[in-house]
CSV table of C-alpha atoms in Angstrom, one decimal:
chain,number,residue,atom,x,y,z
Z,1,UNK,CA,-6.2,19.3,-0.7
Z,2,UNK,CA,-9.4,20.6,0.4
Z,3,UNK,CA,-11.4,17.0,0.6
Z,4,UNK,CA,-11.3,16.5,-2.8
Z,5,UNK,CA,-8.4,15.5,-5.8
Z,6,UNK,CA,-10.9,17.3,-8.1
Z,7,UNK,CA,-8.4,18.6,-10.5
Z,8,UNK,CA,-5.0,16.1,-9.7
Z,9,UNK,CA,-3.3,13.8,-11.6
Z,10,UNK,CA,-2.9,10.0,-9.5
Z,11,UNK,CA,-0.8,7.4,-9.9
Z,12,UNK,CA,-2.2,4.5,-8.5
Z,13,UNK,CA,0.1,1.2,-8.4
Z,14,UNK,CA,-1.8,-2.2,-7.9
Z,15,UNK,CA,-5.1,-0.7,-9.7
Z,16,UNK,CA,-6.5,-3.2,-12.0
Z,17,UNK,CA,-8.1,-5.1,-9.1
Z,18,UNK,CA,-9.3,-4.8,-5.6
Z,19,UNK,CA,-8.4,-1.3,-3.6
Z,20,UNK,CA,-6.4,-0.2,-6.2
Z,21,UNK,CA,-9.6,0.0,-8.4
Z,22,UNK,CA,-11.7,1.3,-5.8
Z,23,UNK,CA,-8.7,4.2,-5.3
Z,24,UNK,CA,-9.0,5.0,-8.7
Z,25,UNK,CA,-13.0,5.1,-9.1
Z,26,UNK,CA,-12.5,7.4,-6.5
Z,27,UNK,CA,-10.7,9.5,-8.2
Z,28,UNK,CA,-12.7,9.5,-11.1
Z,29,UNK,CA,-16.2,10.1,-8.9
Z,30,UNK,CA,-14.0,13.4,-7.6
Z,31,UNK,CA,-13.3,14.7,-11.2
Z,32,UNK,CA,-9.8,14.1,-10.8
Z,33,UNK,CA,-8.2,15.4,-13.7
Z,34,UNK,CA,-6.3,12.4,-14.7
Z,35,UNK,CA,-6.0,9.2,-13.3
Z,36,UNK,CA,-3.1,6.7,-14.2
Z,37,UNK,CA,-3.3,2.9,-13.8
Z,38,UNK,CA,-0.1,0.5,-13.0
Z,39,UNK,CA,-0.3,-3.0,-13.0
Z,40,UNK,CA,1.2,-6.3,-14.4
Z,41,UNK,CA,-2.3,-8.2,-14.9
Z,42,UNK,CA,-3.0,-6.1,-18.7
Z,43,UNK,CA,-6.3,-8.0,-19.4
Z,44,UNK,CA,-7.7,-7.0,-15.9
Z,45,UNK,CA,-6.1,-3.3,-16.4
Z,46,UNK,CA,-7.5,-3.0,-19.7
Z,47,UNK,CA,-11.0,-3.8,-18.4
Z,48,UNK,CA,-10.4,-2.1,-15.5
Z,49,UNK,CA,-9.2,1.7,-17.8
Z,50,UNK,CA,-12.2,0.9,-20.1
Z,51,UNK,CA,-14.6,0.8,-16.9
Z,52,UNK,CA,-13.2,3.5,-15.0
Z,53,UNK,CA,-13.3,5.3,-18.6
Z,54,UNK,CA,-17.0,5.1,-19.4
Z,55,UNK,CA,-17.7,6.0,-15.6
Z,56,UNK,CA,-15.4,9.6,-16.3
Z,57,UNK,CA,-16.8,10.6,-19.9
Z,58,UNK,CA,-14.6,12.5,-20.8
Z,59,UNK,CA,-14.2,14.9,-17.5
Z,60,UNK,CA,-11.7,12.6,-16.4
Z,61,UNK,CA,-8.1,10.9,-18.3
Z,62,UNK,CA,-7.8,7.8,-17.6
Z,63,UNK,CA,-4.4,6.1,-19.0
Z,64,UNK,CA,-3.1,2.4,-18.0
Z,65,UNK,CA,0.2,1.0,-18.3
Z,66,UNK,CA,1.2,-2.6,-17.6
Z,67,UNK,CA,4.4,-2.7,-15.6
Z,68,UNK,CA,6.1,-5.4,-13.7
Z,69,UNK,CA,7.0,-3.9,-10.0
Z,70,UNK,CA,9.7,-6.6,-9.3
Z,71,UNK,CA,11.3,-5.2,-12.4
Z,72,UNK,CA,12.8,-1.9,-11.5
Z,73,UNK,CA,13.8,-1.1,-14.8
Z,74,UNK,CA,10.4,-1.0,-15.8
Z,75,UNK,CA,9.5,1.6,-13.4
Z,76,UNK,CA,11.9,4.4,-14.7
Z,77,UNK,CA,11.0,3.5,-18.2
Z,78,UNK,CA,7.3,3.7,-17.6
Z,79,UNK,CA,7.7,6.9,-15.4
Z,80,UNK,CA,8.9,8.5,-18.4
Z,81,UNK,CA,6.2,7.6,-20.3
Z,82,UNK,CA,3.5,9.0,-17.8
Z,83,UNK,CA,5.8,12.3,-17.7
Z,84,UNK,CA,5.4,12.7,-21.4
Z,85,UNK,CA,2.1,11.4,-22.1
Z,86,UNK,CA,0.2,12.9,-18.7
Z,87,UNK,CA,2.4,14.6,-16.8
Z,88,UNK,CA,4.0,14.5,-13.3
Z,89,UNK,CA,1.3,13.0,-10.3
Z,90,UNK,CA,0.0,15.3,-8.0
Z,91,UNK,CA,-0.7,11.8,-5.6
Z,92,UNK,CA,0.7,8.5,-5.7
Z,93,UNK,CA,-0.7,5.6,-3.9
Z,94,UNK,CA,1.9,3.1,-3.7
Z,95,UNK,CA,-1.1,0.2,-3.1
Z,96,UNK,CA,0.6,-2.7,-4.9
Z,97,UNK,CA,1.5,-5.7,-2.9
Z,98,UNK,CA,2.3,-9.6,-3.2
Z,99,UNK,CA,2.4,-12.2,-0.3
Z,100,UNK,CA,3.9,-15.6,-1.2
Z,101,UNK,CA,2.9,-18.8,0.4
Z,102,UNK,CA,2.5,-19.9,4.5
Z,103,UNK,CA,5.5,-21.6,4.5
Z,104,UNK,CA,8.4,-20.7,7.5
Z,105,UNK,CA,10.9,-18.4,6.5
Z,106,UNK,CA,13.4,-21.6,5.5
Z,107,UNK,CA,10.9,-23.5,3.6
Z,108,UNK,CA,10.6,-20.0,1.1
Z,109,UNK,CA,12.4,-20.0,-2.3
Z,110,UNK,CA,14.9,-17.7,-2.9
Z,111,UNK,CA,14.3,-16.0,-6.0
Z,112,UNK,CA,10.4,-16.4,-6.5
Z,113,UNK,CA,9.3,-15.8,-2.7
Z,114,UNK,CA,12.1,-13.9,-1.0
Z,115,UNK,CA,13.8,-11.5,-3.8
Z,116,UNK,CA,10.3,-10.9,-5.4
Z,117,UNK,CA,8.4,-9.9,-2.6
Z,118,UNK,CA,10.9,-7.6,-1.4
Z,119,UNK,CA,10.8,-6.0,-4.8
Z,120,UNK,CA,7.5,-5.7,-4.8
Z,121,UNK,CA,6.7,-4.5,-1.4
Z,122,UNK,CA,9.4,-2.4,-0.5
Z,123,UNK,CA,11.8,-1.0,-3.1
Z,124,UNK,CA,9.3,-0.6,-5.7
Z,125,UNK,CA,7.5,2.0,-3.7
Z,126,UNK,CA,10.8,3.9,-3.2
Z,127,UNK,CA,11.9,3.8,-6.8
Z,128,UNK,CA,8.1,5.3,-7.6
Z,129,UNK,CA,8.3,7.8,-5.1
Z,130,UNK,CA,12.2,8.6,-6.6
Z,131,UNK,CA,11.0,9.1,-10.1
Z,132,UNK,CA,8.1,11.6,-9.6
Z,133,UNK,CA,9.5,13.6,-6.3
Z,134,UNK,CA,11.6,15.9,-8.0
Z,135,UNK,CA,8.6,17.3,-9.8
Z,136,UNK,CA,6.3,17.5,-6.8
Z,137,UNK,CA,9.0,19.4,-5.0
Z,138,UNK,CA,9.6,21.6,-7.6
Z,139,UNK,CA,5.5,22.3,-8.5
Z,140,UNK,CA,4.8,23.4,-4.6
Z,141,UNK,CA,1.4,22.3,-4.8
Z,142,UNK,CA,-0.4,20.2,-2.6
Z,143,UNK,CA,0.9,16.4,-3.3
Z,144,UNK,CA,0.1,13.1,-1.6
Z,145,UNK,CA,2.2,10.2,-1.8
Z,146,UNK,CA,0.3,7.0,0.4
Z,147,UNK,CA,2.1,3.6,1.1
Z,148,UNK,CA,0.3,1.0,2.0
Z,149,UNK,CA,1.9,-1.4,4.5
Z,150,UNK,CA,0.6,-3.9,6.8
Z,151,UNK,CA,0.1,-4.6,10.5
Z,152,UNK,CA,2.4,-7.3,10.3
Z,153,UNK,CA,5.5,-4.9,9.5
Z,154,UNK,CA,4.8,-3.6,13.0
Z,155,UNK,CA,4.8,-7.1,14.6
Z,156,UNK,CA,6.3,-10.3,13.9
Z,157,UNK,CA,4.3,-12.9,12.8
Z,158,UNK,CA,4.9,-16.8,12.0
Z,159,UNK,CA,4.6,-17.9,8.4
Z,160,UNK,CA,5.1,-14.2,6.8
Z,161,UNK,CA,8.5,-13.6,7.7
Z,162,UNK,CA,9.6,-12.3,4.2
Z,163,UNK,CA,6.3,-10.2,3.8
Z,164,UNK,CA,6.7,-8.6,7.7
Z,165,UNK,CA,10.2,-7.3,6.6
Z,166,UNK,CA,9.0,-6.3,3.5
Z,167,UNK,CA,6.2,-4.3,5.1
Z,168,UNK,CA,8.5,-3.6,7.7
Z,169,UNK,CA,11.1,-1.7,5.7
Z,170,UNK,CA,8.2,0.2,3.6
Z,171,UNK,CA,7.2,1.5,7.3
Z,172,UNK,CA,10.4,2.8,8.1
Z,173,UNK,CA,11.2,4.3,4.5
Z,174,UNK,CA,7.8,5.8,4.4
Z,175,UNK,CA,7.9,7.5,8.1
Z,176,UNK,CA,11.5,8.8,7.3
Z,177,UNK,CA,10.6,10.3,3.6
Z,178,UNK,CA,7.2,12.6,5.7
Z,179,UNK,CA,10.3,13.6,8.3
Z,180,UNK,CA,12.9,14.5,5.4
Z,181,UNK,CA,10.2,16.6,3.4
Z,182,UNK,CA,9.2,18.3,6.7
Z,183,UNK,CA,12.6,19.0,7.8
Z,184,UNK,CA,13.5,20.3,3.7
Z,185,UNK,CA,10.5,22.3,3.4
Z,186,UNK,CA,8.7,21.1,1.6
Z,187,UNK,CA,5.4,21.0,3.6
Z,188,UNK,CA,3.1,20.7,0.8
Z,189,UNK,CA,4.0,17.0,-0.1
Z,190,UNK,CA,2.6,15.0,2.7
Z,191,UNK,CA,3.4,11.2,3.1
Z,192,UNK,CA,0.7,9.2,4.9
Z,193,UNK,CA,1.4,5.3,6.4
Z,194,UNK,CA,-1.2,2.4,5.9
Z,195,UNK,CA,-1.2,-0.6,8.3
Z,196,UNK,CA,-4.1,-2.2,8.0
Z,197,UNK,CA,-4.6,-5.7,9.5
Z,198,UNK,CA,-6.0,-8.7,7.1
Z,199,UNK,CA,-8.4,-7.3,4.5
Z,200,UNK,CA,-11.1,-9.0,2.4
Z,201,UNK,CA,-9.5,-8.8,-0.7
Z,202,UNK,CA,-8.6,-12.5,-1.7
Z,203,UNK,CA,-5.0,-11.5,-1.3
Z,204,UNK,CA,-5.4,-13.0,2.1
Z,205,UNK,CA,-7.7,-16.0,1.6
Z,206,UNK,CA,-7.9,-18.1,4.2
Z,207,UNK,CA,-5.9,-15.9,6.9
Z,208,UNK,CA,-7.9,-15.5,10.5
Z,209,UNK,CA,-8.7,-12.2,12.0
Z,210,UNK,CA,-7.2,-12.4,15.7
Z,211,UNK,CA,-8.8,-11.4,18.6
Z,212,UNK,CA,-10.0,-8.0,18.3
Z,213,UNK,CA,-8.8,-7.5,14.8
Z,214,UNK,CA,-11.3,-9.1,12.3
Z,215,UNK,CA,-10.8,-9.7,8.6
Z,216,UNK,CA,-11.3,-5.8,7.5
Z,217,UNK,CA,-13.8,-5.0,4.9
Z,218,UNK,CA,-12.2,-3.2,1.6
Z,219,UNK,CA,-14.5,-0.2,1.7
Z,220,UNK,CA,-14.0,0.7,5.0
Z,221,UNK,CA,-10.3,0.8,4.6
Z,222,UNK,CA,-10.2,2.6,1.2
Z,223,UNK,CA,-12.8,4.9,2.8
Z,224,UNK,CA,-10.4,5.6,5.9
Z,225,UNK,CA,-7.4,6.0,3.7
Z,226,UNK,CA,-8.9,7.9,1.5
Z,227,UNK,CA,-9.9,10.8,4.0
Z,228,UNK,CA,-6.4,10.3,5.9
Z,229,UNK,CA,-4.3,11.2,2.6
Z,230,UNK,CA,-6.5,14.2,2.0
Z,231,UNK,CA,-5.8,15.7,5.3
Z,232,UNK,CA,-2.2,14.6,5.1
Z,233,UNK,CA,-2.5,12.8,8.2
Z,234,UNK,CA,0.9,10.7,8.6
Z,235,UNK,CA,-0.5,7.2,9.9
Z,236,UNK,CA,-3.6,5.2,9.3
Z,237,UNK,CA,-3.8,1.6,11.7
Z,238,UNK,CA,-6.7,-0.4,11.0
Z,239,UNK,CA,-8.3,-1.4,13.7
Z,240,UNK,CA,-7.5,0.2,16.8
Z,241,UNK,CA,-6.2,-3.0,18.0
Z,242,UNK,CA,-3.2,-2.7,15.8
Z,243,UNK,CA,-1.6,0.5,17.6
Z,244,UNK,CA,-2.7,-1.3,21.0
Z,245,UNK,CA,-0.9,-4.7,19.9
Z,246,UNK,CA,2.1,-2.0,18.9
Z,247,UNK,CA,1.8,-0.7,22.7
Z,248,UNK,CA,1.4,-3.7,23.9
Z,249,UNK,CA,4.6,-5.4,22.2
Z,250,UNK,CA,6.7,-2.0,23.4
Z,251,UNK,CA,6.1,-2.3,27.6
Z,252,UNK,CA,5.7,-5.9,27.8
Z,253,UNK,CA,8.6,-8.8,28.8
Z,254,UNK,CA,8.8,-10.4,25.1
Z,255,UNK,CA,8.2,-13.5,26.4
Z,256,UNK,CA,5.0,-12.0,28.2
Z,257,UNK,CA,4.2,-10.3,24.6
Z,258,UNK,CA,4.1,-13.6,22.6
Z,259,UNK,CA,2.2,-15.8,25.4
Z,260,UNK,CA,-0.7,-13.0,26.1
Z,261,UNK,CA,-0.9,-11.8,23.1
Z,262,UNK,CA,0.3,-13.3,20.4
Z,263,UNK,CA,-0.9,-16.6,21.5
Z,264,UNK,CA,-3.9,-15.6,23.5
Z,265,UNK,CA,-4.9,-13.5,20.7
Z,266,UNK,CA,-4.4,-15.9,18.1
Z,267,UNK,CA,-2.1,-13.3,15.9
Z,268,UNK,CA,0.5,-16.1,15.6
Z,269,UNK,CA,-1.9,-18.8,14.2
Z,270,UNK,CA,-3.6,-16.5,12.1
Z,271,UNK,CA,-1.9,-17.5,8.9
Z,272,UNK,CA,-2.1,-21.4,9.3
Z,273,UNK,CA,-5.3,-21.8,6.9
Z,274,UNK,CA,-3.8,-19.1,4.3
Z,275,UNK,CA,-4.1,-20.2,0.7
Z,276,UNK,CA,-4.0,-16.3,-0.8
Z,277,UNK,CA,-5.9,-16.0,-4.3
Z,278,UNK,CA,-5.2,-19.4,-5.5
């Protein structure tokens, strides 16, 4: 992709709201040829499609489908839909994410926190990626497909156990799916990692930007992303401080790790004042 999706069909997961909208205006601004919505929230979505739809008149499709992530069901029936109505995605921007609570890991629920959050987070994007692949491999055209993780599935962090492995296992999915197309062949599908630290979008209310990593402004890291995925560049950390912290955590004592840096930093109070969207 030559710094532009002008002519590509996106799937964007996540989009009625915050980056996931500012993905898809994106798209639409670059005279993408369709652009396809996902989300559970269908009043925001629907404003959202109609928005995104005046801003495109006409050069651009823009279609929206509500779809519950944590129901993976949904996803393969929905898929099928976009296949039939729009057509295989030419990008995918697995952007959709939920955190639940502050709470330590024993103080989560079950069902609500735990099992939905690792539906959500992790095995959603894999059963997204599942049901479109075969048709990027097959269409050997440039494709994109871009998870967005999360600093803290790089490093632990109290208070966000169930969201760091969530984030955690999209990491090492995502890394492993660029390696597998590489080693296939199929060199034209490029998979591109996010792990941004806490952004401004309300998901994180109330979270603390460590030392050297402050809260991070939503256009700057759509922006960043954004250029990554078209270059097909296979890792984005935002800030810098993230693949230090990463450094940092691999040649230091543990014990050294959490009392320099995760203390002395702040990461590991950085979630005491959370209250998310409320």
């Amino acid at each position: 992709m030559a710094g532009t999706v002008r002519g590509a069909t996106l799937l964007i997961t996540g989009a009625a709201s915050g980056m996931g909208r500012d993905y898809a205006a994106r798209a639409v601004r670059e005279g993408a040829a369709a652009v396809v919505l996902w989300d559970r929230d269908a009043a925001a979505l629907s404003r959202t499609a109609d928005e995104l739809g005046r801003t495109a008149m006409g050069r651009t499709q823009v279609r929206s489908y509500v779809v519950d992530l944590s129901e993976l069901g949904a996803i393969a029936k929905v898929a099928h839909a976009v296949r039939r109505e729009v057509g295989s995605p030419d990008v995918i921007i697995n952007n959709a994410g939920i955190v639940r609570g502050n709470a330590y890991f024993w103080k989560n629920d079950s069902g609500d926190d735990i099992r939905s959050t690792m539906l959500v987070n992790a095995l959603a994007p894999m059963h997204v990626a599942r049901e479109f692949l075969p048709a990027m491999i097959a269409a050997r055209r440039p494709a994109r497909i871009v998870n967005i993780g999360s600093a803290a599935g790089t490093l632990g962090n109290p208070r966000m156990a169930v969201y760091a492995a969530s984030k955690a296992a999209l990491a090492g999915w995502s890394d492993s799916l660029r390696l597998e197309l590489r080693q296939a062949g199929h060199r034209h599908i490029r998979v591109t990692t996010v792990t941004p630290s806490y952004v401004a979008t309300g998901m994180f209310r109330g979270a603390r930007g460590p030392l050297l990593a402050p809260v991070l402004e939503p256009d700057v890291v759509v922006d960043r992303v954004w250029r990554a995925m078209l270059a097909g560049r296979p890792l984005v950390e935002l800030p810098g401080s993230v693949r230090l912290s990463r450094v940092l955590r691999a040649v230091l004592p543990t014990t050294v790790f959490d009392r320099v840096v995760g203390d002395g930093f702040g990461i590991y109070r950085s979630m005491e004042r959370f209250r998310g969207r409320g």
